[in-house]
Coordinates of C-alpha atoms in Angstrom, one line a residue:
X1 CA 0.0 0.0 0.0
X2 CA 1.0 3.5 -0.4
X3 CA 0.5 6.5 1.8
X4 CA -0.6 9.3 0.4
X5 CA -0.3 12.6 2.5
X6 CA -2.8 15.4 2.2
X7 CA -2.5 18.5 2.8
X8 CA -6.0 20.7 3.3
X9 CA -5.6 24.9 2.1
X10 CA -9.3 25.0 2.5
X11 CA -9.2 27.8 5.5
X12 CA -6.2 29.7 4.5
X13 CA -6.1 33.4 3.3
X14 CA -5.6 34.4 0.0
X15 CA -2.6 35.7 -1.1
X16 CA -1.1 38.5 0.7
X17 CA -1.0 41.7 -0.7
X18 CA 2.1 43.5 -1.3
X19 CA 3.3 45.5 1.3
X20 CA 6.9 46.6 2.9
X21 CA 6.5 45.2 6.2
X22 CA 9.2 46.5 9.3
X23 CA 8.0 44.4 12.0
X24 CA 8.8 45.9 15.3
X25 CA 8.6 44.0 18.6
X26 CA 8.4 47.2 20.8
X27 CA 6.1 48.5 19.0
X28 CA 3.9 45.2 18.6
X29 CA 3.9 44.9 22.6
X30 CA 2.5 48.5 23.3
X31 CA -0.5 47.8 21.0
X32 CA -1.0 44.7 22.7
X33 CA -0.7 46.5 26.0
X34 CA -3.3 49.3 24.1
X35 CA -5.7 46.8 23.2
X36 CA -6.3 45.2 26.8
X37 CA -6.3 49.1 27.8
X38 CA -8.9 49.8 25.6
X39 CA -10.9 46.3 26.0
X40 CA -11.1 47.8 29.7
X41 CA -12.8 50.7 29.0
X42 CA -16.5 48.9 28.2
X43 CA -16.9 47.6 31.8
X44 CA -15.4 51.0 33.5
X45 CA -18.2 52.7 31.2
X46 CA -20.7 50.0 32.6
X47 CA -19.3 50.4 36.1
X48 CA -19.5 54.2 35.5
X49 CA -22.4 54.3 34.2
X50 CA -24.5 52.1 37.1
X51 CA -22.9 53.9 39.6
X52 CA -24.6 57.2 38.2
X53 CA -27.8 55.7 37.9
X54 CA -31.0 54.8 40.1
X55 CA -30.0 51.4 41.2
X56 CA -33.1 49.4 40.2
X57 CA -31.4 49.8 36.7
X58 CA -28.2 49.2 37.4
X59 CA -28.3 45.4 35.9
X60 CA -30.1 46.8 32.8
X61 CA -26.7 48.8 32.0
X62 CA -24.2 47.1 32.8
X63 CA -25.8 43.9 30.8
X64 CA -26.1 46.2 27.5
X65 CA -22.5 47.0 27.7
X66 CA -21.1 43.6 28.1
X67 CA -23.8 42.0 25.8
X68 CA -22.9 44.8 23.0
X69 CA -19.4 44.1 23.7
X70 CA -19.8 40.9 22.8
X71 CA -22.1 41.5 19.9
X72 CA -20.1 44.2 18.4
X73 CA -17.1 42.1 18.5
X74 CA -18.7 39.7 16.3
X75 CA -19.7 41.6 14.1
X76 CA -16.3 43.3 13.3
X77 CA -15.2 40.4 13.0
X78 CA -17.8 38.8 10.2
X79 CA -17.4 41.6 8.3
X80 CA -16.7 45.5 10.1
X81 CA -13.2 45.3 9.7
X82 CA -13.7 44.7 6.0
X83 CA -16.2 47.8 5.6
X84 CA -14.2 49.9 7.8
X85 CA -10.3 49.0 6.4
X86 CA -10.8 47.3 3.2
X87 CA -9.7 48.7 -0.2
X88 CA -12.0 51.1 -0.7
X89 CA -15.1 51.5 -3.0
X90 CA -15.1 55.1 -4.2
X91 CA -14.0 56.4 -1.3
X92 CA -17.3 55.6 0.9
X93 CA -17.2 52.2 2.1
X94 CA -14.2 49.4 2.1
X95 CA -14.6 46.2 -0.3
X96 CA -15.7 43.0 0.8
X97 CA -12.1 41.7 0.7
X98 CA -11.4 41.0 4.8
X99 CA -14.6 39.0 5.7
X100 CA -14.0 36.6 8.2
X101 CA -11.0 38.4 8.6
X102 CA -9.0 36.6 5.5
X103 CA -6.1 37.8 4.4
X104 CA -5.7 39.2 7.9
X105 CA -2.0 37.7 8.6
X106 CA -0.5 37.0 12.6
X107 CA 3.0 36.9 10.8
X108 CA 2.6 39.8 7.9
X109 CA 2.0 43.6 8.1
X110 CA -1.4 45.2 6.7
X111 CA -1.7 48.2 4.5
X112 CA -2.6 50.3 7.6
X113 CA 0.1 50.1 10.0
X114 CA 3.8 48.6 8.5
X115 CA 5.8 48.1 11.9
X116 CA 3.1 45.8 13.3
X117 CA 0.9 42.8 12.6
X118 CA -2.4 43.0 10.4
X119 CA -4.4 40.9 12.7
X120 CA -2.8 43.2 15.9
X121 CA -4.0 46.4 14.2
X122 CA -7.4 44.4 13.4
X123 CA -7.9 43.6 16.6
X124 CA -7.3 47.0 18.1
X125 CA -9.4 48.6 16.1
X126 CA -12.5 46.3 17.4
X127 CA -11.9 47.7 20.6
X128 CA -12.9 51.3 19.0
X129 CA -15.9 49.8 17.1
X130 CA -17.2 47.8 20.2
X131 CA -17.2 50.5 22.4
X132 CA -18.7 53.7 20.2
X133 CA -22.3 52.9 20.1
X134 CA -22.1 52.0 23.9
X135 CA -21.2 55.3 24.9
X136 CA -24.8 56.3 23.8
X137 CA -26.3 54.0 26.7
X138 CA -25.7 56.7 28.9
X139 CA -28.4 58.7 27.1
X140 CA -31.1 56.5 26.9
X141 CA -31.1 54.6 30.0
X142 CA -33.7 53.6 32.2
X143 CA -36.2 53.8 29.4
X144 CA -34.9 51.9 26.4
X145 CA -36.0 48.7 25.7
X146 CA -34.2 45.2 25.4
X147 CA -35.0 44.4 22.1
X148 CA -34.9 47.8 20.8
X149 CA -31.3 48.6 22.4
X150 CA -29.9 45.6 20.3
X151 CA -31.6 46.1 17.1
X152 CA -30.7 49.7 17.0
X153 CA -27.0 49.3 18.3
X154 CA -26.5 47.0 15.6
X155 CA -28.1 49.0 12.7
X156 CA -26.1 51.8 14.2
X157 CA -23.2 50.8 14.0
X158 CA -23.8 49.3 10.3
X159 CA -24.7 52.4 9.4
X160 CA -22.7 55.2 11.2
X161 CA -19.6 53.8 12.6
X162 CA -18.3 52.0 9.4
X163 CA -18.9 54.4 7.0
X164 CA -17.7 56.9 9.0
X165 CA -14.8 54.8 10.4
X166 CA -13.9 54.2 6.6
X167 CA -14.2 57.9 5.5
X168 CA -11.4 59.3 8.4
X169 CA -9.4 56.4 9.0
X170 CA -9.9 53.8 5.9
X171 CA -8.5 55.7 2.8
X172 CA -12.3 57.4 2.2
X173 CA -13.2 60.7 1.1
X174 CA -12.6 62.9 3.9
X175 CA -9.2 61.5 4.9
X176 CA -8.4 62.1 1.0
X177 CA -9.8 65.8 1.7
X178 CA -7.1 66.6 4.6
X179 CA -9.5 65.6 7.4
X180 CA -7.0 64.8 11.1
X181 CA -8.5 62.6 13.8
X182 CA -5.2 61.5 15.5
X183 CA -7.7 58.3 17.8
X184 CA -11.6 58.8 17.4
X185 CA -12.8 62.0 18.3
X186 CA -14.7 62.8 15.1
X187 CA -15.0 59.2 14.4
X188 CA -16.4 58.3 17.9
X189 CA -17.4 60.8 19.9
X190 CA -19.5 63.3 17.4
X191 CA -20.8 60.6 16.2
X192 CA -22.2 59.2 19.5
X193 CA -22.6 62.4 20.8
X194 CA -24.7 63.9 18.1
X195 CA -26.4 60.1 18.4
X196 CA -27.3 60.3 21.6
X197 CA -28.7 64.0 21.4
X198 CA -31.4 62.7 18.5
X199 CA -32.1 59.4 20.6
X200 CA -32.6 61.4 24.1
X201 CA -35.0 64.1 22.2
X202 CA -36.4 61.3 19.8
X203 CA -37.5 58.9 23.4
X204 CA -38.9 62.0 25.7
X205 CA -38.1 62.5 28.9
X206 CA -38.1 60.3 31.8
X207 CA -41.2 60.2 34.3
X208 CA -40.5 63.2 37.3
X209 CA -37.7 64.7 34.8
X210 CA -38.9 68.2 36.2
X211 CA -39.1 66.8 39.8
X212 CA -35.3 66.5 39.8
X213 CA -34.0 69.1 37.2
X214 CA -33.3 65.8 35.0
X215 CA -30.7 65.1 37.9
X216 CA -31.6 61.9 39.2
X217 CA -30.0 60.2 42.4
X218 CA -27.1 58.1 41.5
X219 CA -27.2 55.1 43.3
X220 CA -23.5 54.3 44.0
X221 CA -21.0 56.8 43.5
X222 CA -18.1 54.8 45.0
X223 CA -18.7 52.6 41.9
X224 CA -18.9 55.4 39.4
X225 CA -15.7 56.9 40.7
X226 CA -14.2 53.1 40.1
X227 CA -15.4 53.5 36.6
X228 CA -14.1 56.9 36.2
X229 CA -10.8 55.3 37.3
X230 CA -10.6 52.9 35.0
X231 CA -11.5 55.1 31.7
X232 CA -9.4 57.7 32.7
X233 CA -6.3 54.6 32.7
X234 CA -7.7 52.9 29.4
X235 CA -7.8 56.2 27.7
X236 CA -3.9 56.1 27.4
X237 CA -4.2 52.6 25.5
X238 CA -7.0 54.6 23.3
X239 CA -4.9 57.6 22.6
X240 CA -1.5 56.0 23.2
X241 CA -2.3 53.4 21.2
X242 CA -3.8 55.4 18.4
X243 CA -0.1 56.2 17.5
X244 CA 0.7 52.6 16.6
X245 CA 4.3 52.7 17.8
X246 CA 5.7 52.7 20.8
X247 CA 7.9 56.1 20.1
X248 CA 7.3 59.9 21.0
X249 CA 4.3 60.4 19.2
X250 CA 3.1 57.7 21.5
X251 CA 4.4 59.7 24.5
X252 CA 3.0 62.4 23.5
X253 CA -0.5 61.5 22.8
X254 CA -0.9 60.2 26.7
X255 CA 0.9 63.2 28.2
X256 CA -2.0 65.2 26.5
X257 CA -4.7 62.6 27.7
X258 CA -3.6 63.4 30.9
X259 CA -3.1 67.1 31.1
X260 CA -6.6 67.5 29.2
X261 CA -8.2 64.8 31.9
X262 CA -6.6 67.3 34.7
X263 CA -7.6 70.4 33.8
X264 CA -10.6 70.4 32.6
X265 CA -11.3 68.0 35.8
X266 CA -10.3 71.4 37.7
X267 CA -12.5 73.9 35.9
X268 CA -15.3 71.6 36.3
X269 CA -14.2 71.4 40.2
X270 CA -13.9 75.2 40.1
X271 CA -17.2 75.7 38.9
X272 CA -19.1 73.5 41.4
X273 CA -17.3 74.9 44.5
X274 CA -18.4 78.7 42.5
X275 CA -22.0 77.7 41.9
X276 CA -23.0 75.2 45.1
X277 CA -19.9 72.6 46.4
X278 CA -17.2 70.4 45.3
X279 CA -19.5 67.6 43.6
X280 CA -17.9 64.1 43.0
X281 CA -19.9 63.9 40.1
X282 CA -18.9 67.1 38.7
X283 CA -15.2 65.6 38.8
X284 CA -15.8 62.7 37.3
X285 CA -17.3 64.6 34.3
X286 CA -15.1 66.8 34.3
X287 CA -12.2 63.7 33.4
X288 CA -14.4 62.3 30.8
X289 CA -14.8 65.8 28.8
X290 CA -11.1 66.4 28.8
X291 CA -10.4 63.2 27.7
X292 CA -13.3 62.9 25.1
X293 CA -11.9 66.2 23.9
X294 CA -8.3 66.1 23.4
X295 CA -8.7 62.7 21.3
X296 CA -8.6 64.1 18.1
X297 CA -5.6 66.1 18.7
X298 CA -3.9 64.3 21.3
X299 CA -0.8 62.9 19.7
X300 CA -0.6 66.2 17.5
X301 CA 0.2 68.9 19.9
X302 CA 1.8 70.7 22.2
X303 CA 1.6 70.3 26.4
X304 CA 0.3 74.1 26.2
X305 CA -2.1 73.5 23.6
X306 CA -3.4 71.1 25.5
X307 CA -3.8 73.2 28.4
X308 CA -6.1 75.4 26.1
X309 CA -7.9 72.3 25.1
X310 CA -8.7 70.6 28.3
X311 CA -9.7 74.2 29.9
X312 CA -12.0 74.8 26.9
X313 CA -13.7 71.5 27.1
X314 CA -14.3 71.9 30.9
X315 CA -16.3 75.4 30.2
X316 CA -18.4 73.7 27.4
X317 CA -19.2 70.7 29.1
X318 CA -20.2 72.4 32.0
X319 CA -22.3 75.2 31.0
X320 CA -23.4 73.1 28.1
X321 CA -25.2 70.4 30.5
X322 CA -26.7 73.2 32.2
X323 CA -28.3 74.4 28.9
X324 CA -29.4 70.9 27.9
X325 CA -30.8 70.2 31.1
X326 CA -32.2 73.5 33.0
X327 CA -33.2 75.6 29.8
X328 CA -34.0 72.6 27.2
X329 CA -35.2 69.8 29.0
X330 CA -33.1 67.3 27.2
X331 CA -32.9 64.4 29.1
X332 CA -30.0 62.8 28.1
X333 CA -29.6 61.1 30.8
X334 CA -25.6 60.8 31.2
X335 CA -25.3 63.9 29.2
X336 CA -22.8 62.2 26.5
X337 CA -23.6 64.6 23.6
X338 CA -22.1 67.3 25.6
X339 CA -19.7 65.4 28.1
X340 CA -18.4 63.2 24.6
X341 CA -20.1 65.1 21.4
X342 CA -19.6 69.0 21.9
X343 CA -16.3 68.6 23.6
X344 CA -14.8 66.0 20.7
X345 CA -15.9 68.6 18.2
X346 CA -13.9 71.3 20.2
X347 CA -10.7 69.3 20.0
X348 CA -11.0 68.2 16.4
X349 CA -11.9 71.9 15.7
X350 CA -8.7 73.0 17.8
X351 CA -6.7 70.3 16.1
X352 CA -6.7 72.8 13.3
X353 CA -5.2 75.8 15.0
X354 CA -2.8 74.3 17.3
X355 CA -1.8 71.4 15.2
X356 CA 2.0 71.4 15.3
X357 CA 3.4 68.3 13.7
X358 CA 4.3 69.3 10.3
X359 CA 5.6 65.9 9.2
X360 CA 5.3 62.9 11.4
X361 CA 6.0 59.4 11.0
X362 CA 2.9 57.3 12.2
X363 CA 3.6 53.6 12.3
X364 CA 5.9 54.0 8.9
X365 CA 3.4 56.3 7.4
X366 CA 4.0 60.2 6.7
X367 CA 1.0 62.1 8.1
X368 CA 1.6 65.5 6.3
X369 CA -0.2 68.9 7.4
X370 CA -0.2 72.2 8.2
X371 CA -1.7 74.5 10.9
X372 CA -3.5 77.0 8.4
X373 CA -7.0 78.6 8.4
X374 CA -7.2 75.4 5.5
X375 CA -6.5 72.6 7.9
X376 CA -9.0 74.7 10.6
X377 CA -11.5 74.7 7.4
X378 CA -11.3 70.9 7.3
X379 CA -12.0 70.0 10.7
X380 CA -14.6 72.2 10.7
X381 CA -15.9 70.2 7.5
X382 CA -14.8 66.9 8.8
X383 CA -17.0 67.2 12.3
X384 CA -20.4 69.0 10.3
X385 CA -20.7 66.0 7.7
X386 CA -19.9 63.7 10.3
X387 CA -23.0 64.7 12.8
X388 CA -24.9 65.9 10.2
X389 CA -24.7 62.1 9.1
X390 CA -24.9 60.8 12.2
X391 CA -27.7 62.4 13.3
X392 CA -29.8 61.9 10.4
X393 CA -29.3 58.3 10.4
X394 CA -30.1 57.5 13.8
X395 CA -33.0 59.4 13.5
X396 CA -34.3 57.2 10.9
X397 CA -32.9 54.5 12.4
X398 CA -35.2 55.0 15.4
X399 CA -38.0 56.0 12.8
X400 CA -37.6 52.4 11.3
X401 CA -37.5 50.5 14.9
X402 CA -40.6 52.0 16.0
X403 CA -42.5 51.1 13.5
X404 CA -41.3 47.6 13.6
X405 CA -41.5 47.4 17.3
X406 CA -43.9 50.0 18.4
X407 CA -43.1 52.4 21.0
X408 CA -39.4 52.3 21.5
X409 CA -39.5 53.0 25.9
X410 CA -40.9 51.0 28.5
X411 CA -44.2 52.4 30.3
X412 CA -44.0 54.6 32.8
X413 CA -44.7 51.6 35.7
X414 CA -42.1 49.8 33.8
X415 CA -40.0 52.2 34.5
X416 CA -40.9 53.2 38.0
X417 CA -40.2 48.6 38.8
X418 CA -36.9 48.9 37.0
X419 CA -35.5 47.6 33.7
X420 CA -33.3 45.2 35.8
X421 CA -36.3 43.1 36.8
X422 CA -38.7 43.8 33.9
X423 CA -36.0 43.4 31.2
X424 CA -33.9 40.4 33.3
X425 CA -35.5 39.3 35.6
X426 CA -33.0 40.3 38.1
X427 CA -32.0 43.0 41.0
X428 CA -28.6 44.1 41.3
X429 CA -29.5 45.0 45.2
X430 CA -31.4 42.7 47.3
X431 CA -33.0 45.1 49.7
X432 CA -34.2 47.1 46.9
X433 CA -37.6 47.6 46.3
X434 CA -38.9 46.4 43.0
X435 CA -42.3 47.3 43.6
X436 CA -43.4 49.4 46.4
X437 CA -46.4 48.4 49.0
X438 CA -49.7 47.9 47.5
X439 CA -49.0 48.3 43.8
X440 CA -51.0 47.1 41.2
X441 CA -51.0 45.9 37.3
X442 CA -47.3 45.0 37.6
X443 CA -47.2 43.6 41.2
X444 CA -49.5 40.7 39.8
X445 CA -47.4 40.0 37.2
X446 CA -44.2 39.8 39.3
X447 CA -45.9 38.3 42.5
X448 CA -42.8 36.4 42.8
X449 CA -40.5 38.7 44.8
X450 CA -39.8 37.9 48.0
X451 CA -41.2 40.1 51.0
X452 CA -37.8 41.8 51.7
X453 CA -37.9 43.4 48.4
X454 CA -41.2 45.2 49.2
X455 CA -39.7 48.6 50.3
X456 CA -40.6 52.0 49.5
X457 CA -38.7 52.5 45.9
X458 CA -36.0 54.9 45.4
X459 CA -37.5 58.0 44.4
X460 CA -40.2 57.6 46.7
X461 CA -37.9 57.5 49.3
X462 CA -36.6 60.1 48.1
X463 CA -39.6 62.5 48.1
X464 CA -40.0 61.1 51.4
X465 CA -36.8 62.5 52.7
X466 CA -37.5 65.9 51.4
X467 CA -40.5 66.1 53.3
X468 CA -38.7 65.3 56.1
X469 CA -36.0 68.3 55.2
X470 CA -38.9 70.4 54.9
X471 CA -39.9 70.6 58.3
X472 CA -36.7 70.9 59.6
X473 CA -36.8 74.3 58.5
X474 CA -33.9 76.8 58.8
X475 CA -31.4 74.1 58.5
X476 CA -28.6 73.5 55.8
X477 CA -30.8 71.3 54.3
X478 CA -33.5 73.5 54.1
X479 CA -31.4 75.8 52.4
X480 CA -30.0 72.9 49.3
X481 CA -33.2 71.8 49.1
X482 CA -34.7 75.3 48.1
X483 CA -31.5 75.6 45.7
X484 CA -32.6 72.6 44.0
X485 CA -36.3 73.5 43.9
X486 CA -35.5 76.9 42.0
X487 CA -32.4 74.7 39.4
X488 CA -29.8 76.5 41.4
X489 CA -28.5 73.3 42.9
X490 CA -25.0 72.2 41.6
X491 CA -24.4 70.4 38.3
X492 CA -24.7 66.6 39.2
X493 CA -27.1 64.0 40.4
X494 CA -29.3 64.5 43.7
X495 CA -29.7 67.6 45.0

């Protein structure tokens, strides 16, 4: 007999396209490193995000960002990295020529970044696609429901993120115009920002919006300031990262995510000591803007631009929540299209007058430009096409789900029970109250919860407690809660 070996090609990638690789091992370990940075950040926004909310949705959250996560993940996978990265198709989408990730080499460079591997650079780039439609949670929550959250992150990010992905960062049309995002915040955060402003106004307002100034109690700011914590660290694999080498431009991009994080952490601290007290809350916002807002620009300019930067995103932030929530009524309920959306579009914007790099080598690449009232120009271009886009597709995005699904938003008893027990079924706290003493319609549906659960909810306790502040008149309490009853109270949550 003979014996006849076989060798099977079946699942291997095409041939690889032709492109001068320098592999570098320094620079292939920081993006690792950046990756598991950025992979970080989608719990630390669910962590963030709870902590800031009542608690009876806390589950609710924190399951949408590690189910989306997951989701998303996939999807990039099947076929967003091809859309996003692949050759492109008139410069608006990329071809189908990466599904399933082929021709995506462990051992060969991509097109996109020379010193490291294309699956490395693939990879990293999921991190960004996974977690841009979750920053959006924040605005919606407590209202959205199940189904609708998944169908509409999915058809948002099919529709926003990789076309918009493609035409910055893939070879389309406004990268070809001159258009600088240095790590997402065009690309991410005015598009999520800009997102979440349509979804927030599209949804209404939440039941007793007006009671609390939009300002609902957080139920766990120890956890929030955890969260806070761990964006503000991942943000130096998101912006570090972004360079794609593990050289100065890398240095410089998280000595900016820093400084921006800092200072505008301290005009936002400023401002709450100047218009009530120093509010935790007010801190932690005040990292997120700087860090949403020197993304663009981070790796691109100077320590003193920066400065500029993170001080100008504090001020916008700050006031800007206070005209979205005291004078509009927009209940976005985290805020993100002015903590992520207005303050990204300030750095982009800024990108083009304090832009210093002339010529500088990104991952083999020679990124050319030139601080001129053109380049300003462009990014003013580059973020108005973006979120005009972006918020004209998730408008009829929404417009699409709701007539598939009906309204988008739980009822208002819905609501009042929680999305973690209507939606899963669960409680995140067990001496929370699901449903309160006596209640009807949903208490017969969910007769199942244990008599330890039945305690006055959260916001009843709540009006419960101002009562009590009421009669003690005269007191410091007194005096906050009049503040909050005429919207001077400080920018936060609570009082």
């Amino acid at each position: 007999r003979r014996l006849v070996k076989v060798r099977f090609h079946t699942m291997l990638p095409p041939k690889h396209l032709g492109v001068d690789c320098d592999m570098d091992s320094g620079d292939t370990t920081w993006i690792i490193v950046s990756t598991a940075l950025v992979l970080g950040m989608s719990p630390a926004l669910a962590f963030f995000e709870a902590g800031m909310l009542r608690s009876k949705h806390s589950l609710s959250i924190i399951s949408q960002a590690f189910a989306g996560n997951a989701l998303l993940s996939v999807m990039w996978l099947l076929f967003g990295y091809t859309l996003c990265f692949g050759p492109t198709m008139n410069g608006l989408i990329g071809a189908p020529s990466h599904l399933l990730w082929f021709n995506v080499r462990y051992d060969q460079c991509g097109p996109h970044a020379k010193n490291i591997p294309a699956a490395l650079f693939a990879l990293f780039q999921m991190m960004f696609a996974s977690i841009t439609p979750l920053l959006m949670t924040g605005s919606f929550a407590e209202r959205l429901r199940w189904d609708c959250f998944l169908a509409f992150t999915v058809l948002w990010e099919l529709f926003v993120y990789y076309p918009v992905c493609h035409w910055i960062w893939g070879g389309g049309f406004l990268g070809t115009w001159g258009v600088k995002d240095f790590a997402g915040g065009i690309v991410i955060h005015v598009s999520a920002g800009v997102g979440a402003l349509v979804v927030a106004m599209y949804i209404g307002r939440r039941k007793d919006f007006h009671l609390y100034h939009g300002e609902f109690p957080p139920s766990n700011l120890p956890l929030a300031g955890i969260g806070t914590a761990l964006l503000w660290m991942g943000w130096f694999g998101f912006n570090g990262g972004s360079a794609l080498q593990a050289g100065n431009l890398a240095v410089s991009a998280v000595v900016s995510t820093h400084i921006a994080a800092c200072f505008s952490a301290s005009v936002w601290l400023i401002l709450s000591m100047i218009h009530h007290r120093p509010a935790a809350t007010g801190i932690f916002n005040g990292v997120l803007a700087g860090l949403a807002g020197i993304t663009a620009a981070s790796g691109w300019i100077s320590t003193q631009a920066t400065i500029f930067i993170g001080i100008t995103c504090g001020f916008v932030s700050y006031y800007g929540i206070r005209l979205s929530k005291a004078r509009l009524h927009i209940d976005d309920a985290l805020d993100v299209h002015m903590v992520h959306g207005a303050t990204g579009a300030v750095g982009a914007v800024l990108l083009g007058v304090f832009g210093r790099r002339e010529s500088e080598e990104v991952s083999s690449f020679e990124v050319h430009f030139h601080t001129s009232w053109t380049q300003f120009g462009m990014q003013v271009i580059g973020v108005f096409i973006v979120g005009l886009y972006a918020g004209i597709i998730t408008w009829l995005l929404l417009r699409l789900l709701e007539n598939h699904f009906g309204k988008l938003t739980h009822d208002d008893e819905r609501q009042q029970a929680g999305l973690d027990w209507v939606d899963h079924g669960e409680v995140a706290y067990h001496r929370l109250s699901v449903l309160p003493p006596g209640k009807q319609g949903l208490a017969e549906e969910y007769s199942t919860i244990s008599e330890d659960l039945q305690l006055p909810m959260e916001d009843e306790y709540f009006r419960k407690n101002t009562l009590l502040i009421q009669e003690d008149s005269g007191t410091e309490s007194d005096k906050l809660l009049n503040l909050a009853r005429q919207g001077k109270g400080r920018v936060g949550y609570g009082l």
